[in-house]
XYZ file of C-alpha atoms in Angstrom:
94
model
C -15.414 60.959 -42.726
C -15.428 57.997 -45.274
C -12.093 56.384 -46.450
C -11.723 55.008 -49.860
C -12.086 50.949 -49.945
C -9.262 50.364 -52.578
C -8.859 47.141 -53.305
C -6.097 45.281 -55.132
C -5.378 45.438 -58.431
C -6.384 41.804 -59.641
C -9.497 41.990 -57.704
C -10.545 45.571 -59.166
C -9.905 43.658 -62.536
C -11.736 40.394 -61.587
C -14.674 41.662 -59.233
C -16.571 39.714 -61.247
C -14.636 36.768 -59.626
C -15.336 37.256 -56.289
C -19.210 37.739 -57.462
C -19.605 34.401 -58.811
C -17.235 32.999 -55.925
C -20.105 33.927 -53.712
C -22.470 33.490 -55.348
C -21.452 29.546 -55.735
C -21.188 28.963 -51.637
C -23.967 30.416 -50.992
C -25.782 28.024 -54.239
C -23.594 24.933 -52.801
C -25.153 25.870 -49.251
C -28.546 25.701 -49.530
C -28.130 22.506 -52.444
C -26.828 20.883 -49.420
C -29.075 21.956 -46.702
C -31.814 20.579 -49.552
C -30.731 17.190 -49.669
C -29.573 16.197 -45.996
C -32.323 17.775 -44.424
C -34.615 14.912 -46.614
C -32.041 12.149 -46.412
C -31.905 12.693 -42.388
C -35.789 12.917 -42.732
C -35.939 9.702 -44.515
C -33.533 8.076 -41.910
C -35.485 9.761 -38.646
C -38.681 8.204 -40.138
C -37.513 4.602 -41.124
C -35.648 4.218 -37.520
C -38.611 5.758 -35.532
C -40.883 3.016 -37.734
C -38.531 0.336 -37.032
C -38.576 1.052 -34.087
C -42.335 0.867 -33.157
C -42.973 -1.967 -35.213
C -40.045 -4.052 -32.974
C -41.897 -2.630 -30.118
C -45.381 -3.807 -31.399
C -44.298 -7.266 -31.829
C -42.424 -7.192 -28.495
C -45.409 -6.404 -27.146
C -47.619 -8.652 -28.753
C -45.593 -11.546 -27.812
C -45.774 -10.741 -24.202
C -48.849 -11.262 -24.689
C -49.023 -14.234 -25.595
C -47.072 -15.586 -23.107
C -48.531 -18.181 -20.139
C -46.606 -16.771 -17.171
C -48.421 -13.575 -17.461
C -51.701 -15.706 -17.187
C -52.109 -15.103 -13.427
C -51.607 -12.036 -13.351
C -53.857 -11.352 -16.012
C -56.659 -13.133 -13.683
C -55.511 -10.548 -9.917
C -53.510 -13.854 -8.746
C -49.781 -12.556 -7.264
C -47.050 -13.995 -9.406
C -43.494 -14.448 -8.296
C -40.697 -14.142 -10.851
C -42.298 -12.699 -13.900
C -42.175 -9.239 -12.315
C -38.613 -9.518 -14.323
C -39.961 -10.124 -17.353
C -41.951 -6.967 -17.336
C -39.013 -4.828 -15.534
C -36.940 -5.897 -18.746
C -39.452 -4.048 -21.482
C -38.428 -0.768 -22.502
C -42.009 0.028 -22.112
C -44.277 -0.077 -19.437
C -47.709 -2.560 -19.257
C -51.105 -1.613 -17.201
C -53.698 -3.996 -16.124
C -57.088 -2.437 -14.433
C-alpha cells in the first residue's frame, strides 16, 4: 500500500542540508516581501502626493487667471473652453 521513499545516499547523510536549504528561501522570502512591500509603499505615497500637490497648484493658478473672469460672472466666453478641456481635472461653476 505504501512504498518506501528512499532517498540518496548523500541526502540521507545531509538531511540536515536540505532542512536549512529551506528553511533559508523561505527566511529570504518573506525578508524580501518585508522590505519592497514598504519601499513600494513609500514610492506609491510620495508619487500620489506629488501628484496632488502639482494638481493643487495647477488648479490654483487657473484661478487666478483673467480669461476665466467672464465666465466666472455667466458671460459666454469663446476660446478659453481650451484651456479648461486641457486640465486633467474637471472645474464646476453653479
Amino acid at each position: 500500500m505504501f512504498r518506501k521513499v528512499i532517498l540518496p545516499p548523500f541526502f540521507r547523510k545531509n538531511i540536515y542540508l536540505l532542512v536549512v536549504a529551506a528553511w533559508l528561501v523561505t527566511l529570504s522570502f518573506l525578508i524580501n516581501n518585508y522590505w519592497s512591500s514598504f519601499s513600494s509603499l513609500r514610492t506609491v505615497h510620495k508619487e500620489m502626493n506629488n501628484y496632488v500637490q502639482k494638481g493643487e497648484k495647477d488648479f490654483n493658478k487657473l484661478l487666478q487667471d483673467p480669461a476665466l473672469k467672464p465666465l466666472y460672472q455667466g458671460k459666454p466666453i469663446g476660446s478659453t473652453w481650451n484651456l479648461l478641456a486641457e486640465r486633467s481635472y474637471f472645474v464646476f461653476f453653479y
